[in-house]
Amino acid sequence: MSWLLVIVSTIVVWVASLFKILNSSRSQSNAAFLTTGDKKNVLLVIAHPDDESMFFSPTINYLTSRRHNLHILCMSNGNADGMGNIRKDELHRACAVLKIPLEQVKVLDLVDFQDGFDKLWNHKSLAKIVEEEVVNCSIDLIITFDNYGVSGHCNHRDVHHGIWSYLNGTSERNIEAWELMTTNILRKYSGPLDIWLSILSATQYRRGQVHCLLNEHPKKSFLAMSQHHSQWVWCDFLYSFNP
């Protein structure tokens, strides 16, 4: 009987969480981020093709629906398994789904920035590349990974440190930067249940400002992730359903 009570309670909480997400998405009550009248030129810096869909699609959907001008800088073509050209093409298809103009998507294939857990990227060199992109595209705001890189991948973490190096060395003091916060593995795969912890952590965070962005277009995110056929495994399938 106790097990039945646990199961029923879990279902009730899961359904309540789903309704909370749907209601918030429709009302756009989470729209406190970049809501001023000015449209921003935003640079999303990622490490590999599929990062944009797997980790940043809720943010991308939020920005594009409010008509901010989004650019993507992908530091490698993900050639760790010799599929760099395939993965680059998958990224372009995903960006088409996410309504990002392909001329605003740059994928690099440089010797010093190759995909791999054993490949360490130079932070100062990465900072110079980011600086060029900021100047060329008149960027107002940068978005990227946090210190842990969401999944812990060393390339993700190097992107974070490279942008940190750029921000510390730039004279462009009006550049704004935001990072995607890492959560533990249980929260990553908890689906709608995580909404409550996300809201709570955003209100309790003391080291800076936090915005909790719900995915207003989950079908679009799933379709974008599904363009990355070469990377489509069961854990990515589950993760793409997170709000």
XYZ file of N, CA and C in Angstrom, residues 123 126-128 130-132 134-135 142 161-172 175:
69
model
N 43.397 29.049 -23.848
C 42.382 30.025 -23.465
C 42.639 31.390 -24.105
N 41.645 31.257 -27.777
C 40.190 31.258 -27.874
C 39.644 32.657 -27.612
N 40.226 33.361 -26.656
C 39.792 34.725 -26.344
C 39.955 35.644 -27.552
N 41.051 35.483 -28.297
C 41.281 36.316 -29.486
C 40.236 36.050 -30.563
N 37.165 34.929 -30.064
C 35.906 35.503 -29.575
C 35.906 37.020 -29.757
N 37.051 37.637 -29.481
C 37.150 39.092 -29.633
C 36.888 39.513 -31.077
N 37.449 38.782 -32.027
C 37.224 39.086 -33.442
C 35.745 38.981 -33.789
N 33.191 39.258 -31.731
C 32.467 40.341 -31.050
C 32.557 41.635 -31.854
N 33.750 41.945 -32.338
C 33.955 43.176 -33.102
C 33.243 43.098 -34.448
N 27.220 37.791 -24.643
C 27.784 36.468 -24.906
C 27.129 35.449 -23.981
N 36.590 29.159 -19.942
C 37.790 29.861 -19.483
C 38.325 30.815 -20.546
N 38.152 30.452 -21.831
C 38.587 31.347 -22.899
C 37.776 32.634 -22.917
N 36.477 32.523 -22.727
C 35.621 33.713 -22.691
C 35.911 34.534 -21.435
N 36.165 33.849 -20.322
C 36.546 34.539 -19.101
C 37.831 35.338 -19.329
N 38.776 34.753 -20.054
C 40.018 35.443 -20.377
C 39.751 36.666 -21.243
N 38.846 36.503 -22.213
C 38.493 37.646 -23.076
C 37.857 38.771 -22.267
N 36.916 38.430 -21.400
C 36.210 39.451 -20.620
C 37.147 40.188 -19.672
N 38.117 39.475 -19.113
C 39.066 40.106 -18.201
C 40.058 41.008 -18.928
N 40.286 40.745 -20.211
C 41.283 41.512 -20.945
C 40.725 42.562 -21.878
N 39.403 42.581 -22.085
C 38.822 43.490 -23.058
C 38.585 44.872 -22.466
N 38.651 45.865 -23.329
C 38.310 47.227 -22.921
C 36.843 47.532 -23.205
N 36.164 46.558 -23.831
C 34.735 46.723 -24.135
C 33.926 46.411 -22.875
N 30.168 44.804 -22.728
C 29.847 43.436 -23.121
C 29.264 42.686 -21.921
